Coordinates of C-alpha atoms and ligand atoms in Angstrom, one line a residue:
H1 CA 30.8 11.8 -8.7
A2 CA 29.6 8.3 -7.9
A3 CA 26.9 8.6 -10.6
E4 CA 29.4 10.0 -13.0
A5 CA 31.9 7.3 -12.2
Q6 CA 29.1 4.7 -12.6
R7 CA 28.1 6.1 -16.0
T8 CA 31.6 5.8 -17.4
D9 CA 32.4 2.5 -15.8
L10 CA 30.8 0.4 -18.5
M11 CA 30.2 -3.1 -17.3
T12 CA 29.9 -4.9 -20.6
I13 CA 28.9 -8.6 -20.7
T14 CA 32.4 -9.6 -21.7
R15 CA 34.0 -7.7 -18.8
H16 CA 31.4 -9.2 -16.4
V17 CA 32.2 -12.7 -17.5
L18 CA 35.9 -12.1 -17.4
N19 CA 35.4 -11.0 -13.8
E20 CA 33.4 -14.1 -13.0
Q21 CA 36.0 -16.4 -14.8
G22 CA 38.6 -14.8 -12.6
R23 CA 37.1 -16.9 -9.9
H24 CA 38.3 -20.0 -11.9
P25 CA 42.1 -19.6 -12.0
E26 CA 42.4 -22.6 -14.3
S27 CA 40.3 -21.1 -17.0
R28 CA 42.2 -20.0 -20.0
G29 CA 39.6 -17.7 -21.4
D30 CA 38.0 -20.4 -23.5
F31 CA 34.5 -19.8 -22.0
T32 CA 34.9 -16.0 -22.5
I33 CA 35.7 -16.6 -26.1
L34 CA 32.8 -19.0 -26.6
L35 CA 30.4 -16.5 -24.9
S36 CA 31.7 -13.6 -27.1
H37 CA 30.7 -15.6 -30.2
I38 CA 27.2 -16.3 -28.7
V39 CA 26.9 -12.6 -28.0
L40 CA 27.9 -11.8 -31.6
G41 CA 25.1 -14.2 -32.9
C42 CA 22.6 -12.4 -30.6
K43 CA 23.7 -9.0 -31.9
F44 CA 23.3 -10.2 -35.4
V45 CA 19.8 -11.6 -34.8
A46 CA 18.8 -8.4 -32.9
S47 CA 19.8 -6.4 -36.0
A48 CA 18.0 -8.8 -38.4
V49 CA 14.9 -8.9 -36.3
N50 CA 14.8 -5.1 -36.2
K51 CA 15.2 -4.9 -40.0
A52 CA 12.8 -7.8 -40.6
G53 CA 9.8 -5.6 -41.4
L54 CA 11.8 -3.6 -43.8
A55 CA 13.9 -6.3 -45.4
K56 CA 10.9 -8.6 -46.0
L57 CA 12.7 -11.2 -43.8
V58 CA 9.4 -11.7 -41.9
G59 CA 7.9 -15.1 -41.6
L60 CA 9.1 -18.7 -41.3
A61 CA 11.3 -20.7 -43.6
G62 CA 9.6 -22.8 -46.2
E63 CA 6.3 -21.0 -45.8
T64 CA 6.0 -20.1 -49.5
N65 CA 7.8 -22.9 -51.3
V66 CA 6.6 -26.4 -52.1
Q67 CA 8.3 -28.5 -49.4
A68 CA 6.5 -26.4 -46.7
S69 CA 3.7 -28.9 -46.8
T70 CA 6.0 -31.6 -45.7
A71 CA 8.2 -29.9 -43.1
K72 CA 7.6 -26.5 -41.6
H73 CA 11.3 -26.2 -40.8
H74 CA 14.2 -27.3 -43.0
H75 CA 15.8 -30.1 -40.9
A76 CA 19.3 -30.2 -42.3
R77 CA 20.9 -33.7 -42.4
A78 CA 23.8 -34.4 -40.0
F79 CA 26.8 -32.6 -41.3
T80 CA 30.3 -31.9 -40.2
I81 CA 31.6 -28.5 -40.8
T82 CA 35.0 -28.4 -42.2
G83 CA 37.3 -25.4 -42.7
C84 CA 34.6 -23.1 -41.5
R85 CA 37.2 -20.6 -40.2
S86 CA 38.6 -20.2 -43.7
V87 CA 35.3 -19.7 -45.4
I88 CA 33.3 -17.5 -43.0
T89 CA 35.2 -15.6 -40.4
D90 CA 32.4 -13.3 -39.5
P91 CA 28.6 -13.8 -39.4
F92 CA 28.0 -10.3 -40.8
V93 CA 30.0 -11.3 -43.9
A94 CA 27.8 -14.5 -44.0
F95 CA 24.7 -12.4 -43.8
H96 CA 25.7 -10.1 -46.7
L97 CA 26.9 -13.0 -48.8
Q98 CA 23.6 -14.7 -48.3
T99 CA 21.3 -11.8 -49.0
R100 CA 23.3 -10.5 -52.0
G101 CA 21.8 -12.2 -55.1
E102 CA 20.6 -15.3 -53.2
E103 CA 16.9 -15.6 -52.3
Q104 CA 16.6 -13.9 -48.9
K105 CA 16.6 -16.4 -46.1
K106 CA 14.0 -16.3 -43.5
L107 CA 14.9 -15.3 -39.9
D108 CA 14.7 -18.7 -38.3
V109 CA 16.9 -20.4 -40.9
L110 CA 19.3 -17.3 -41.1
S111 CA 19.6 -17.1 -37.3
N112 CA 20.4 -20.8 -37.1
E113 CA 23.1 -20.5 -39.7
V114 CA 24.7 -17.5 -38.1
F115 CA 24.8 -19.2 -34.7
V116 CA 26.2 -22.4 -36.1
K117 CA 28.9 -20.6 -38.0
A118 CA 29.7 -18.3 -35.0
L119 CA 29.9 -21.2 -32.6
V120 CA 32.1 -23.4 -34.9
S121 CA 34.4 -20.5 -35.8
S122 CA 34.9 -19.8 -32.1
G123 CA 37.1 -23.0 -32.1
R124 CA 35.7 -23.7 -28.6
T125 CA 32.9 -26.2 -29.4
C126 CA 32.9 -29.8 -30.4
V127 CA 29.2 -30.6 -30.7
L128 CA 26.1 -28.4 -31.3
V129 CA 22.4 -29.2 -30.9
S130 CA 20.0 -26.8 -32.6
E131 CA 16.2 -26.8 -32.7
E132 CA 16.6 -26.3 -36.4
N133 CA 18.8 -29.4 -37.0
E134 CA 17.5 -33.0 -36.8
E135 CA 20.9 -34.4 -36.0
A136 CA 23.7 -33.1 -33.7
I137 CA 26.4 -31.1 -35.4
F138 CA 29.9 -32.6 -34.7
V139 CA 32.5 -30.0 -35.4
D140 CA 35.5 -30.8 -37.6
P141 CA 38.2 -32.2 -35.3
A142 CA 40.7 -29.5 -36.4
L143 CA 38.3 -26.8 -35.1
R144 CA 37.2 -28.5 -31.9
G145 CA 37.0 -27.0 -28.4
K146 CA 35.7 -28.5 -25.1
Y147 CA 32.1 -27.1 -25.1
C148 CA 28.8 -28.4 -26.2
V149 CA 26.1 -25.8 -26.9
C150 CA 22.4 -26.7 -27.1
F151 CA 20.3 -23.8 -28.5
D152 CA 17.1 -22.7 -30.1
P153 CA 18.2 -19.9 -32.4
L154 CA 14.8 -18.2 -32.6
D155 CA 12.3 -19.6 -30.2
G156 CA 8.7 -18.5 -30.6
S157 CA 9.4 -17.8 -34.3
S158 CA 5.8 -18.4 -35.1
N159 CA 5.2 -15.0 -33.5
I160 CA 7.5 -13.1 -35.8
D161 CA 4.8 -11.8 -38.1
C162 CA 2.9 -10.0 -35.4
G163 CA 5.8 -8.4 -33.7
V164 CA 5.7 -10.4 -30.4
S165 CA 9.0 -10.7 -28.6
I166 CA 11.0 -13.8 -29.6
G167 CA 14.3 -15.1 -28.4
T168 CA 17.4 -17.2 -28.5
I169 CA 17.8 -19.8 -25.8
F170 CA 21.1 -21.6 -25.0
G171 CA 22.7 -24.1 -22.6
I172 CA 26.4 -24.8 -22.3
Y173 CA 28.1 -28.1 -21.2
M174 CA 31.8 -29.1 -20.9
I175 CA 32.7 -32.3 -22.8
K176 CA 35.0 -34.8 -21.1
D177 CA 36.9 -35.9 -24.2
K178 CA 36.4 -33.5 -27.1
D179 CA 38.2 -35.9 -29.5
N180 CA 35.8 -38.7 -28.8
V181 CA 32.6 -36.9 -28.4
T182 CA 29.4 -38.9 -28.9
L183 CA 25.7 -38.3 -28.7
G184 CA 25.9 -39.7 -25.1
D185 CA 27.9 -36.7 -24.1
V186 CA 25.0 -34.5 -25.2
L187 CA 22.2 -36.6 -23.6
Q188 CA 23.2 -35.7 -20.1
P189 CA 21.1 -34.4 -17.1
G190 CA 20.7 -30.6 -16.9
T191 CA 22.5 -30.6 -13.6
N192 CA 25.8 -30.9 -15.6
M193 CA 25.1 -27.6 -17.4
L194 CA 27.8 -25.0 -16.8
A195 CA 25.9 -22.0 -18.1
A196 CA 22.6 -21.0 -19.7
G197 CA 20.9 -17.9 -21.0
Y198 CA 18.5 -16.3 -23.4
C199 CA 18.4 -13.2 -25.5
M200 CA 15.0 -11.6 -25.9
Y201 CA 14.4 -9.5 -29.1
G202 CA 11.7 -7.1 -28.1
S203 CA 11.2 -3.4 -27.5
S204 CA 14.8 -3.7 -26.2
C205 CA 17.3 -6.5 -26.7
T206 CA 18.0 -8.1 -23.3
L207 CA 20.5 -11.0 -22.7
V208 CA 20.0 -12.9 -19.4
L209 CA 22.8 -15.1 -18.4
S210 CA 24.0 -17.4 -15.6
T211 CA 27.4 -19.1 -15.4
G212 CA 26.4 -20.9 -12.2
N213 CA 26.9 -17.9 -9.9
G214 CA 23.6 -16.1 -10.0
V215 CA 21.7 -14.5 -12.9
N216 CA 22.5 -11.2 -14.6
G217 CA 20.7 -9.2 -17.3
F218 CA 22.4 -7.1 -20.0
T219 CA 20.7 -4.7 -22.4
L220 CA 22.1 -4.0 -25.9
D221 CA 23.1 -0.4 -26.4
P222 CA 22.8 -0.2 -30.2
S223 CA 24.9 2.9 -30.3
L224 CA 27.8 1.0 -28.7
G225 CA 26.9 -2.4 -30.0
E226 CA 27.6 -3.7 -26.5
F227 CA 25.5 -5.5 -23.9
I228 CA 25.6 -3.4 -20.7
L229 CA 24.8 -4.8 -17.3
T230 CA 21.3 -3.4 -16.4
H231 CA 19.9 -6.2 -14.1
P232 CA 22.6 -7.3 -11.7
N233 CA 22.0 -10.4 -9.6
I234 CA 18.3 -11.1 -10.6
K235 CA 16.3 -12.9 -7.9
I236 CA 12.8 -14.1 -8.6
P237 CA 10.2 -13.1 -6.0
K238 CA 9.5 -16.0 -3.6
K239 CA 5.8 -15.9 -4.6
G240 CA 4.0 -14.3 -7.4
K241 CA 0.5 -13.1 -8.5
I242 CA 0.7 -14.3 -12.1
Y243 CA 0.1 -17.7 -13.6
S244 CA 1.1 -18.3 -17.3
V245 CA -0.4 -21.2 -19.2
N246 CA -2.2 -21.9 -22.5
E247 CA -5.8 -22.2 -21.1
G248 CA -6.8 -23.5 -24.5
N249 CA -5.4 -26.9 -23.5
A250 CA -7.5 -27.1 -20.3
K251 CA -9.6 -29.9 -21.7
N252 CA -6.6 -32.2 -21.9
W253 CA -4.9 -31.4 -18.6
D254 CA -4.3 -34.0 -15.9
A255 CA -5.9 -33.6 -12.5
P256 CA -3.0 -31.9 -10.6
T257 CA -2.6 -29.2 -13.3
A258 CA -6.3 -28.7 -13.5
K259 CA -6.6 -28.4 -9.7
Y260 CA -3.7 -26.0 -9.5
V261 CA -5.1 -23.7 -12.2
E262 CA -8.5 -23.8 -10.5
K263 CA -6.8 -22.7 -7.3
C264 CA -5.2 -19.8 -9.2
K265 CA -8.6 -18.6 -10.3
Y266 CA -10.7 -19.5 -7.3
P267 CA -8.4 -19.4 -4.3
Q268 CA -9.9 -21.2 -1.2
D269 CA -7.8 -19.3 1.3
G270 CA -9.5 -16.0 0.8
S271 CA -6.5 -14.6 -1.1
S272 CA -7.2 -12.8 -4.4
P273 CA -7.1 -14.7 -7.7
K274 CA -3.8 -14.7 -9.7
S275 CA -3.7 -12.8 -13.0
L276 CA -3.3 -14.8 -16.2
R277 CA -0.5 -13.6 -18.6
Y278 CA 0.4 -15.8 -21.5
I279 CA 2.3 -14.5 -24.5
G280 CA 3.0 -17.8 -26.2
S281 CA 6.7 -17.0 -26.7
M282 CA 8.7 -18.9 -24.0
V283 CA 11.5 -16.3 -23.7
A284 CA 8.9 -13.5 -23.1
D285 CA 6.8 -15.5 -20.7
V286 CA 9.9 -16.7 -18.7
H287 CA 11.5 -13.2 -18.7
R288 CA 8.3 -11.7 -17.2
T289 CA 8.2 -14.6 -14.7
L290 CA 11.8 -14.1 -13.7
L291 CA 11.4 -10.3 -13.1
Y292 CA 7.8 -10.2 -11.7
G293 CA 7.5 -13.6 -10.1
G294 CA 4.7 -16.2 -10.5
I295 CA 4.6 -19.5 -12.4
F296 CA 5.0 -20.6 -16.1
L297 CA 3.4 -23.9 -17.0
Y298 CA 3.6 -26.0 -20.1
P299 CA 2.0 -29.2 -18.7
A300 CA 1.7 -32.7 -20.3
D301 CA -1.7 -33.4 -21.7
Q302 CA -3.5 -36.2 -23.5
K303 CA -2.6 -34.6 -26.8
S304 CA 1.1 -34.4 -25.9
P305 CA 2.0 -36.7 -23.1
N306 CA 5.5 -35.1 -22.7
G307 CA 4.2 -31.6 -23.0
K308 CA 5.5 -29.4 -25.9
L309 CA 8.7 -27.8 -24.8
R310 CA 12.1 -29.4 -25.7
V311 CA 14.4 -30.5 -22.9
L312 CA 17.9 -29.6 -24.2
Y313 CA 17.3 -26.1 -25.5
E314 CA 14.1 -24.8 -23.8
V315 CA 13.4 -26.6 -20.5
F316 CA 17.0 -27.1 -19.2
P317 CA 18.3 -23.6 -19.9
M318 CA 15.2 -21.9 -18.4
S319 CA 15.2 -24.3 -15.4
F320 CA 18.9 -23.6 -14.8
L321 CA 18.2 -19.8 -14.8
M322 CA 15.2 -20.1 -12.5
E323 CA 17.2 -22.1 -9.9
Q324 CA 20.1 -19.7 -10.1
A325 CA 17.6 -16.8 -9.5
G326 CA 16.2 -18.6 -6.4
G327 CA 13.2 -20.2 -8.1
Q328 CA 12.3 -23.8 -9.0
A329 CA 11.6 -25.9 -12.0
F330 CA 9.6 -29.2 -11.9
T331 CA 8.4 -31.7 -14.6
G332 CA 5.4 -33.1 -12.7
K333 CA 7.6 -36.0 -11.6
H334 CA 10.9 -34.5 -10.5
R335 CA 13.3 -31.5 -10.5
A336 CA 13.5 -30.6 -14.1
L337 CA 17.4 -30.5 -14.3
E338 CA 17.6 -34.1 -13.1
H339 CA 15.9 -35.4 -16.2
A340 CA 18.1 -37.2 -18.7
P341 CA 16.8 -37.0 -22.2
A342 CA 16.8 -40.2 -24.3
K343 CA 16.8 -38.4 -27.6
L344 CA 18.0 -35.0 -28.9
H345 CA 14.6 -33.3 -29.4
D346 CA 12.8 -35.0 -26.4
R347 CA 10.1 -32.9 -24.8
S348 CA 9.2 -32.6 -21.1
P349 CA 6.3 -31.0 -19.2
I350 CA 7.6 -28.0 -17.2
F351 CA 6.4 -25.9 -14.2
L352 CA 8.9 -23.1 -13.4
G353 CA 9.0 -19.9 -11.4
S354 CA 8.6 -18.6 -7.9
C355 CA 9.7 -21.1 -5.2
D356 CA 6.4 -21.1 -3.3
D357 CA 4.2 -21.3 -6.4
V358 CA 6.1 -24.3 -7.8
E359 CA 6.0 -25.9 -4.3
E360 CA 2.2 -25.8 -4.5
I361 CA 2.0 -27.7 -7.8
K362 CA 4.6 -30.2 -6.5
A363 CA 2.4 -30.9 -3.5
L364 CA -0.6 -31.6 -5.8
Y365 CA 1.4 -34.0 -8.0
A366 CA 2.8 -35.7 -4.8
S367 CA -0.6 -36.2 -3.3
E368 CA -1.9 -37.6 -6.7
S369 CA 0.9 -40.1 -6.9
S370 CA 0.4 -41.1 -3.3
T371 CA -3.3 -41.9 -3.9
V372 CA -2.6 -43.8 -7.2
Ligands
P6P1 P1 1.4 -23.0 -27.5 C1 6.7 -21.2 -29.4 O1 6.2 -21.9 -30.5 C2 6.9 -22.2 -28.3 O2 7.8 -23.2 -28.7 C3 7.4 -21.5 -27.0 O3 8.2 -20.4 -27.3 C4 6.1 -21.2 -26.3 O4 6.2 -21.1 -24.9 C5 5.2 -22.3 -26.8 O5 5.7 -22.9 -28.0 C6 3.7 -21.9 -27.0 O6 3.0 -23.1 -27.3 O7 0.9 -24.4 -27.7 O8 0.8 -22.4 -26.2 O9 1.1 -22.1 -28.7

């Protein structure tokens, strides 16, 4: 009977968050409404990604037309969205409007538009930061809510054409005064984040989320169109057997990173070498690290002194999740979440994963700075 009861007791992501919000008596359901719009965006992208091969949506924006030579991605100018609710009430309508007649949009641009419209139409956001938009998006005052969402709508999109898993990454903050929101409200340390998550579009569609009370994983059941709790209370193993880094950058690494990777390959304590697993899509590499343990590194190097990954919508959300799952996240100088970005698309080096593994690289950086 227990198994039967379990099978019919569908713990959807919405129900799970409602339960968690129950712990905050003052909450009026705003967060749950915001999350339901993020979930809708993820369902849309999952469906578009699955259809991509058929609908010729594959590939990046601007790849074929003339401006591609100047900018790989369309960076829309700053814009305020007005009256969004009246125009597009549902991302699916948006999608069909866009594909009917118009030149089909590419997945990265399409995903961004769907998330922006879904977040604005939720009426719970006042400022958005997207990897796809050069400037922050300040929502029309009539539609404003108290949250800021920083997101990468389709991270790893360069992998679309070969079918490697890609994903959406997001972080959520509360804004003190939504009617006077400024860029300063967005450029805050990751320690102020309320919630973070990612949705991985792979062999299955998995949404991993933390609202500050542990990490839970949900898998999309396409027959229901619902994300069902499949990975309750994820905890990353204390130590792992995998290191994940782009070894192609080894020539440019600084000494502590080089020493650490050397230790992974030629351990001096008689332990067996770690395995190297590197997919090149952050969501996929981080998801494997979270479930199997180990360490993911995107270090600084001479080519990119601040590393490659972006603070607001790659480093912060993934660092938040790692800490909530009992792991660590380090920039080479300090705890990743304590960094305060100066600009919207700032980058930061990142070492995240199992507690003991990150501890080792922290010790190497500490000893280097003490000898300098
Ligand atoms: P590299 C994908 O383009 C991305 O932004 C992340 O998803 C991924 O972790 C990283 O870049 C891969 O970078 O330089 O190793 O190809």
